XYZ file of C-alpha atoms in Angstrom:
582
model
C 168.804 87.793 89.482
C 172.562 87.241 89.252
C 174.103 87.176 85.757
C 177.459 87.699 84.047
C 178.162 90.968 82.202
C 181.146 92.073 80.107
C 182.347 95.037 78.055
C 185.018 95.743 75.446
C 188.080 97.498 76.865
C 190.798 99.169 74.838
C 194.348 98.685 76.126
C 197.013 101.423 75.927
C 198.414 99.740 72.787
C 194.949 100.049 71.127
C 194.285 96.299 71.209
C 190.936 95.117 72.535
C 189.949 92.680 75.255
C 186.879 91.581 77.186
C 186.511 92.911 80.730
C 184.217 91.084 83.144
C 182.069 92.881 85.687
C 182.871 91.501 89.171
C 179.209 91.238 90.156
C 176.090 91.835 88.067
C 172.324 91.366 88.188
C 169.419 91.941 85.810
C 168.800 95.228 87.657
C 172.019 96.677 86.185
C 172.161 98.854 83.083
C 173.299 96.742 80.131
C 172.697 95.809 76.484
C 171.763 92.290 75.330
C 173.103 90.948 72.034
C 171.049 88.724 69.736
C 172.919 87.021 66.908
C 173.242 83.776 64.950
C 176.284 81.699 65.854
C 176.654 80.517 62.253
C 176.731 77.189 60.452
C 178.946 74.424 61.911
C 180.881 74.136 58.646
C 181.803 77.848 58.516
C 182.432 78.884 62.133
C 186.024 79.010 63.352
C 187.622 78.760 66.762
C 189.107 82.137 67.669
C 190.970 83.386 70.749
C 189.423 86.408 72.463
C 191.529 88.155 75.095
C 189.788 88.060 78.441
C 187.602 85.093 77.501
C 189.575 82.394 75.731
C 188.530 80.382 72.688
C 185.096 81.025 71.162
C 183.404 79.997 67.897
C 182.821 82.839 65.426
C 181.008 83.025 62.086
C 182.787 84.643 59.087
C 180.881 87.912 59.466
C 181.900 88.353 63.107
C 185.587 87.410 63.079
C 186.428 90.922 64.287
C 183.791 90.658 66.994
C 185.339 93.056 69.527
C 185.638 95.871 66.972
C 182.022 95.278 65.970
C 180.787 95.356 69.562
C 182.811 98.497 70.299
C 180.934 100.444 67.612
C 178.982 103.309 69.162
C 175.752 102.129 67.503
C 176.125 98.719 69.163
C 177.720 98.677 72.646
C 180.504 101.263 72.732
C 181.979 101.045 76.237
C 178.701 99.859 77.844
C 178.276 96.621 79.726
C 176.545 93.924 77.709
C 175.399 90.308 77.809
C 176.270 88.001 74.911
C 176.044 84.228 75.044
C 179.537 83.821 73.552
C 181.079 85.485 76.598
C 178.495 85.246 79.385
C 177.506 81.575 79.667
C 179.844 79.760 82.048
C 179.485 75.985 81.775
C 182.327 75.046 84.114
C 181.329 72.920 87.157
C 182.727 75.494 89.594
C 180.879 78.477 88.057
C 179.607 80.975 90.639
C 176.148 80.744 89.034
C 174.912 77.218 88.264
C 174.212 76.414 84.629
C 170.552 75.752 85.492
C 170.241 79.228 87.005
C 172.013 80.768 84.012
C 169.542 79.152 81.614
C 166.546 80.192 83.712
C 167.885 83.762 83.709
C 167.947 84.148 79.908
C 164.333 85.371 79.522
C 164.905 87.917 82.309
C 168.220 89.031 80.768
C 166.562 90.066 77.514
C 163.420 91.468 79.137
C 165.418 93.620 81.579
C 168.047 94.938 79.159
C 168.196 98.567 78.036
C 167.979 97.343 74.462
C 168.437 94.130 72.486
C 170.879 94.704 69.623
C 170.177 92.326 66.718
C 173.285 91.718 64.605
C 172.454 90.619 61.041
C 175.449 89.540 58.966
C 173.752 88.328 55.777
C 174.115 90.590 52.715
C 171.297 93.143 52.479
C 170.510 95.132 49.323
C 171.398 98.721 50.213
C 169.481 100.350 47.318
C 166.175 98.622 48.055
C 166.668 99.148 51.760
C 167.241 102.887 51.294
C 164.187 103.152 49.042
C 161.954 101.161 51.390
C 163.160 103.080 54.449
C 162.295 106.350 52.747
C 158.870 105.112 51.655
C 158.123 103.789 55.135
C 158.191 107.329 56.514
C 155.075 108.186 54.471
C 152.070 107.941 56.826
C 149.702 107.426 53.856
C 151.671 104.547 52.333
C 149.649 101.811 50.616
C 150.476 98.565 52.445
C 149.439 96.271 49.568
C 151.454 98.240 47.028
C 154.519 98.164 49.281
C 154.238 94.381 49.623
C 153.974 93.980 45.841
C 157.012 96.186 45.221
C 159.014 94.324 47.848
C 158.287 90.944 46.228
C 158.895 92.285 42.730
C 162.357 93.397 43.805
C 163.302 90.083 45.400
C 162.458 88.020 42.293
C 165.984 88.800 41.104
C 167.601 90.169 44.259
C 167.249 87.821 47.242
C 169.314 90.032 49.559
C 166.461 91.034 51.827
C 166.492 91.438 55.599
C 163.950 88.646 56.088
C 166.304 86.176 54.343
C 168.745 86.406 57.270
C 169.123 83.225 59.394
C 168.078 85.280 62.431
C 164.509 84.513 61.344
C 165.258 80.758 61.234
C 166.924 80.139 64.588
C 165.010 79.311 67.759
C 167.217 81.142 70.259
C 166.964 84.389 68.275
C 163.186 84.009 68.160
C 163.095 83.762 71.946
C 165.452 86.726 72.353
C 163.318 88.793 69.993
C 160.149 87.870 71.866
C 161.586 88.852 75.248
C 162.934 92.236 74.112
C 161.083 95.397 75.113
C 163.398 97.454 72.900
C 165.136 96.220 69.745
C 167.710 97.767 67.452
C 168.653 95.989 64.213
C 172.233 96.447 62.959
C 173.079 95.467 59.365
C 176.689 94.270 59.258
C 176.865 93.578 55.515
C 175.005 96.036 53.228
C 175.795 95.382 49.531
C 174.887 96.650 46.055
C 171.703 95.416 44.391
C 172.055 92.048 42.629
C 169.063 92.162 40.296
C 170.802 93.939 37.404
C 173.578 91.344 37.398
C 171.189 88.381 37.544
C 169.699 86.554 34.574
C 167.096 83.944 35.492
C 164.141 82.326 33.737
C 160.527 83.291 34.352
C 159.962 79.929 36.032
C 162.858 80.512 38.395
C 161.534 84.003 39.156
C 158.232 82.399 40.148
C 159.933 79.918 42.479
C 162.264 82.612 43.881
C 159.328 84.896 44.558
C 157.549 81.999 46.286
C 160.627 81.401 48.433
C 160.665 85.083 49.382
C 156.950 84.992 50.173
C 157.615 82.061 52.476
C 160.561 83.764 54.201
C 158.669 87.028 54.529
C 155.779 85.035 55.962
C 158.129 83.607 58.590
C 159.204 87.130 59.550
C 155.580 88.297 59.644
C 154.618 85.280 61.763
C 157.335 86.177 64.249
C 156.021 89.733 64.481
C 152.432 88.548 64.979
C 153.823 86.182 67.597
C 155.595 89.062 69.329
C 152.467 91.206 69.404
C 150.556 88.343 71.041
C 153.423 87.763 73.484
C 153.016 91.341 74.729
C 149.200 91.197 74.819
C 148.698 93.245 71.651
C 145.963 92.298 69.184
C 145.807 93.288 65.526
C 142.015 93.510 65.816
C 142.308 96.336 68.331
C 144.471 98.530 66.100
C 144.410 98.154 62.322
C 147.812 97.908 60.685
C 149.658 97.068 63.901
C 151.570 94.140 62.351
C 152.594 96.169 59.308
C 153.795 99.021 61.503
C 155.925 96.567 63.491
C 157.215 95.030 60.239
C 158.435 98.427 59.027
C 159.832 99.370 62.437
C 161.942 96.221 62.708
C 163.005 95.506 59.119
C 163.399 99.028 57.737
C 163.401 101.603 60.528
C 165.413 99.141 62.654
C 164.046 100.241 66.006
C 161.178 98.822 68.039
C 159.991 99.982 71.461
C 157.108 97.894 72.788
C 156.150 100.694 75.202
C 155.212 102.798 72.169
C 152.754 100.058 71.189
C 151.366 100.043 74.762
C 152.459 96.430 75.207
C 153.391 94.759 78.484
C 156.324 92.588 79.509
C 155.473 89.097 78.255
C 154.293 86.493 78.191
C 150.684 87.707 78.303
C 148.355 85.273 80.165
C 146.603 84.395 76.888
C 149.886 83.520 75.148
C 150.817 79.850 74.629
C 154.645 79.507 74.553
C 154.611 75.845 73.488
C 152.040 76.164 70.712
C 153.551 79.312 69.225
C 157.098 77.916 69.356
C 155.886 74.770 67.553
C 154.267 76.850 64.820
C 157.475 78.811 64.219
C 159.447 75.893 62.720
C 162.702 77.378 64.060
C 165.920 75.359 64.324
C 168.815 74.959 66.754
C 172.198 73.268 66.469
C 171.624 71.116 69.571
C 168.333 69.242 69.928
C 168.220 69.753 73.706
C 167.886 73.492 73.092
C 164.341 72.911 71.816
C 163.527 72.456 75.488
C 166.013 74.865 77.063
C 165.087 77.776 74.789
C 161.320 77.612 75.386
C 160.438 76.104 78.766
C 162.341 78.578 81.026
C 159.787 81.230 80.029
C 156.926 79.070 81.349
C 156.012 79.669 84.972
C 156.759 76.609 87.099
C 159.489 75.027 84.988
C 162.869 74.201 86.499
C 165.690 72.594 84.471
C 167.238 69.552 86.183
C 170.596 70.090 87.968
C 172.450 67.907 85.445
C 170.858 69.688 82.493
C 173.988 69.708 80.307
C 174.359 65.933 80.634
C 170.847 65.170 79.384
C 169.768 64.675 75.792
C 166.650 66.051 74.122
C 164.400 63.079 74.880
C 165.231 63.098 78.600
C 164.939 66.876 78.913
C 161.564 67.017 77.181
C 160.276 64.041 79.153
C 161.299 65.793 82.381
C 159.704 69.081 81.275
C 156.407 67.468 80.282
C 156.320 65.494 83.507
C 156.667 68.703 85.512
C 153.483 70.052 83.947
C 151.508 66.800 83.832
C 151.949 65.954 87.509
C 151.344 69.364 89.068
C 148.621 71.953 88.769
C 150.210 74.539 86.508
C 149.091 77.281 84.135
C 149.930 75.083 81.113
C 148.208 71.764 80.416
C 149.917 69.214 78.196
C 147.741 67.335 75.692
C 149.000 64.456 73.566
C 148.363 64.714 69.835
C 150.247 61.414 69.491
C 149.819 59.343 72.685
C 152.748 57.253 73.860
C 150.703 54.046 73.921
C 149.833 54.504 70.258
C 153.527 54.299 69.321
C 154.610 51.251 71.332
C 156.306 48.622 69.179
C 154.998 45.774 71.356
C 151.776 45.013 73.184
C 153.422 45.294 76.606
C 151.133 47.850 78.182
C 152.340 50.949 79.979
C 151.339 51.326 83.601
C 149.667 53.348 84.931
C 146.975 54.291 82.414
C 148.196 57.888 82.248
C 151.574 56.745 80.863
C 149.971 55.516 77.641
C 148.054 58.799 77.367
C 151.157 60.973 77.777
C 152.850 62.339 74.627
C 155.170 60.156 72.601
C 158.535 61.929 72.159
C 160.337 61.691 68.787
C 164.065 61.165 68.392
C 166.460 63.664 66.754
C 164.006 66.392 65.666
C 165.201 68.631 62.839
C 163.288 71.709 64.060
C 161.034 72.912 66.859
C 157.927 71.789 64.958
C 159.179 68.199 64.948
C 160.357 68.483 68.568
C 156.911 69.618 69.792
C 154.947 67.761 67.090
C 153.265 65.195 69.303
C 151.716 67.403 71.991
C 150.276 70.830 72.590
C 150.384 73.075 75.612
C 147.195 74.939 76.372
C 146.759 77.490 79.136
C 142.983 77.815 78.719
C 142.127 74.387 80.150
C 141.288 73.358 83.683
C 142.251 70.154 85.463
C 138.788 68.729 84.790
C 139.363 69.022 81.057
C 142.017 66.296 81.171
C 139.894 63.641 82.928
C 138.975 60.567 80.864
C 135.422 59.424 80.050
C 134.257 56.203 78.421
C 132.414 56.949 75.183
C 131.650 53.634 73.508
C 132.403 49.945 74.043
C 133.101 47.727 72.344
C 133.989 49.337 69.019
C 134.654 47.764 65.638
C 137.042 48.653 62.845
C 136.781 48.803 59.072
C 139.687 49.188 56.620
C 140.238 52.441 54.714
C 140.531 52.467 50.916
C 143.298 54.865 49.823
C 143.034 54.255 46.075
C 142.545 57.070 43.589
C 139.054 55.755 42.782
C 138.005 55.858 46.444
C 139.234 59.423 47.029
C 135.823 61.133 46.494
C 134.232 58.856 49.118
C 137.073 59.552 51.545
C 136.673 63.306 51.052
C 132.903 63.082 51.625
C 133.503 61.065 54.789
C 136.032 63.634 56.010
C 133.732 66.591 55.398
C 130.749 64.911 57.073
C 132.471 63.711 60.268
C 135.545 65.911 60.836
C 135.611 69.401 62.266
C 137.425 70.627 59.158
C 137.894 74.182 60.366
C 139.415 73.010 63.643
C 141.820 70.732 61.775
C 142.755 73.583 59.424
C 143.646 75.721 62.449
C 145.786 72.977 64.015
C 147.843 71.837 60.994
C 151.593 72.344 61.115
C 152.525 75.482 59.126
C 155.572 73.635 57.778
C 153.582 70.502 56.932
C 151.943 69.572 53.605
C 148.424 70.582 54.682
C 149.199 74.313 54.696
C 149.781 74.308 50.916
C 152.353 77.086 51.059
C 155.110 75.800 48.766
C 155.262 76.786 45.095
C 157.940 74.216 44.321
C 155.925 71.173 43.175
C 158.529 69.583 40.926
C 158.270 66.177 42.642
C 155.334 63.775 42.417
C 155.007 63.888 46.193
C 154.866 67.682 46.299
C 152.353 67.764 43.460
C 150.075 65.286 45.200
C 150.232 67.135 48.510
C 149.238 70.335 46.741
C 146.322 68.480 45.149
C 145.228 66.949 48.458
C 145.202 70.374 50.121
C 142.658 71.607 47.606
C 140.551 68.477 48.020
C 140.450 68.173 51.802
C 140.620 71.863 52.714
C 137.889 73.191 50.403
C 135.377 73.621 53.207
C 137.489 75.731 55.617
C 138.857 77.771 52.693
C 135.351 78.436 51.354
C 134.129 79.301 54.842
C 136.511 82.239 55.191
C 137.064 83.333 51.568
C 134.748 85.573 49.544
C 132.811 83.367 47.115
C 134.246 85.001 43.987
C 137.842 84.607 45.193
C 137.278 80.983 46.197
C 135.705 80.001 42.874
C 138.500 81.738 40.954
C 141.228 80.044 42.984
C 140.060 76.468 42.473
C 140.800 76.044 38.722
C 143.833 78.335 38.482
C 147.460 77.568 39.240
C 146.954 74.620 41.560
C 148.368 71.472 39.970
C 149.106 69.880 36.623
C 146.058 67.621 36.269
C 147.591 65.737 33.333
C 150.606 64.861 35.439
C 148.385 63.732 38.307
C 146.695 61.164 36.082
C 149.882 59.103 35.761
C 151.107 59.262 39.372
C 150.013 55.820 40.514
C 152.744 54.061 42.532
C 152.954 56.718 45.242
C 149.340 57.937 45.310
C 148.070 55.793 48.202
C 151.233 56.207 50.260
C 151.282 59.999 49.885
C 147.581 60.187 50.708
C 148.275 58.307 53.946
C 151.164 60.623 54.819
C 149.025 63.670 54.104
C 146.134 62.409 56.229
C 148.389 61.640 59.196
C 149.534 65.271 59.069
C 145.929 66.448 58.759
C 144.468 64.254 61.509
C 147.289 64.710 64.048
C 148.501 68.171 63.016
C 152.093 67.025 62.463
C 154.954 67.443 60.027
C 155.744 64.894 57.303
C 158.770 63.507 59.112
C 156.661 62.680 62.148
C 153.996 61.178 59.885
C 156.572 58.812 58.374
C 157.572 57.555 61.821
C 153.920 57.092 62.797
C 153.102 55.038 59.703
C 155.738 52.484 60.693
C 153.746 51.749 63.849
C 150.097 52.706 63.210
C 147.493 52.152 60.523
C 144.245 53.816 59.500
C 140.874 52.369 60.438
C 137.261 53.536 60.296
C 135.181 53.302 63.483
C 131.425 53.029 62.733
C 129.211 55.132 65.028
C 125.590 56.232 65.035
C 126.651 59.519 63.467
C 129.054 58.315 60.828
C 132.393 56.572 60.510
C 135.315 58.172 62.320
C 138.759 57.999 60.753
C 141.308 56.777 63.314
C 144.976 55.863 63.645
C 145.534 52.683 65.672
C 148.639 50.789 66.771
C 149.299 47.881 64.354
C 150.532 45.489 67.038
C 147.332 45.849 69.051
C 145.146 45.604 65.948
C 146.610 42.180 65.237
C 146.781 40.824 68.784
C 144.136 42.406 71.040
C 140.665 40.903 71.367
C 138.099 42.851 69.294
C 135.751 43.129 72.277
C 138.461 44.882 74.327
C 138.683 47.987 72.118
C 136.843 51.033 73.467
C 136.557 54.723 72.694
C 137.420 57.214 75.456
C 137.730 60.984 75.568
C 138.515 64.024 77.667
C 136.837 67.407 77.625
C 139.820 68.425 75.480
C 138.560 66.440 72.474
C 138.595 69.649 70.404
C 142.397 69.566 70.695
C 143.231 65.863 70.442
C 140.207 64.018 69.041
C 138.807 60.900 70.687
C 141.139 58.168 71.952
C 141.131 54.473 71.090
C 141.938 52.267 74.095
C 142.259 48.592 74.973
C 140.545 47.419 78.134
C 142.783 45.684 80.696
C 141.837 43.914 83.919
C 141.881 47.114 85.941
C 142.320 50.019 83.522
C 142.638 51.120 79.903
C 145.632 51.476 77.606
C 145.582 54.162 74.875
C 146.479 52.677 71.466
C 145.173 55.257 68.984
C 143.262 58.432 68.277
C 140.580 59.693 65.914
C 140.101 62.866 63.954
C 138.468 65.790 65.763
C 134.741 65.148 65.236
C 131.998 67.648 64.566
C 130.016 69.218 67.393
C 127.071 67.015 66.401
C 129.084 63.943 67.269
C 130.042 65.461 70.614
C 126.341 65.918 71.400
C 126.012 62.186 70.822
C 128.991 61.525 73.112
C 127.525 63.588 75.943
C 124.188 61.821 75.638
C 125.746 58.351 75.767
C 128.917 58.698 77.876
C 129.296 56.859 81.149
């Protein structure tokens, strides 16, 4: 595969410039660079001899001297997006081909050098690196010591933006060999810091969250290469130490293969990561090129996020591919008018949000599953006609709503499918707002069953009364209670983030659908609720109901139009569906 490669060359006067290799392919010997471009408000335009003007972050202003270091590139050829993406119309390699080559560039490189420019505590890092060499190290004790240190010193490797950005996630996934380079080691900050106990608690929670993001990436990487924690105890922790403290990872030493492994789901795992990009279109261009069968359109740089994602989804919905697209939020459910989409499949395709703030919001309304067959996406009529009942979201009605949820919903399945960055995961310690406090409370009301299912009884019983919420404060939160409960339940039913839930609630409303096996909670388009004939509403499904619930549709003269969806029901309800479906 043809690519562009460069290296740093020193002139006779000791100044540095970029030299381009006349012809290069992914079969050549080269290094790939992974780095964060920086924040828009801090990067500066800088002239680089041999390239022209590029944008550099404060920590990389002397980029050629950095790259020339022997522990980075020296005089070797390398690929770096700053210098090796040519967007000009007359480029020898089309921009579409350049984008499709990126996964291969990182997979085929000698090594991926990860440049971290955030400040990193040198004293803790030296201590942890030394401890990590002990083969009998206690993993739990190490984790406790690491968090204890970062209560007052936040300068940890996992705080670097490299663990926040989507492109760096992809580059890290592709790499077979990685070498982390710390560009800004500093003295420990904890002896100069004076903070309250409450702030220590919040700071520690923030570090737990950031460390969790790093750990999630590493678990993601193991899965990408076909490695399972269950097959070798401590595999994730070993990788954590190798990357963050020993700074070198070789997947061959873990007996991993070049990814993605057939069992790996690029769309689902990218969505779970919550990573961000500067340009929304990159939520498509960073992920889909690693999926077999995807081709970016020729005018890719002229298209915006919505058009690019629509094109990508269409490629996989119209052809038999290894990835099957399932709508968590169907397009027909989000239509502002009752003008029906045609054909039927259009209303069942995913609705695409505008201006997502992260990959979770970008991929919030669909999932990509590579374990399904074509027959799993066929539609079946379940029940007709159906009726609706209103849902009471008052504080007094909450116990009844919880009982209804636990009796009809597959609570464990919903717990698995919630957005990690959404309110249903219950990860944040910062509950200083009424909204945050309520979401924390709702987690412990609606998620009791799945938590109890997988927690030892003693731990579960101890967790319920301790450190959850301020009950006294909850008793006076009235104006926002019903609204926040609705937002929370949208996230729980559809597996979305809060921002997506807010957009949905402008267009849909909750209803209960009575069935022989209980009332199903559903989200239905408001416009159709007020205008469609009651006898025209039906319930349909696919064999993928365990991913997307059942679907509410309106019967037309020759087809059906999807206008809503239900929660994911229990297996008992599915037995009823199979016995009564047409």
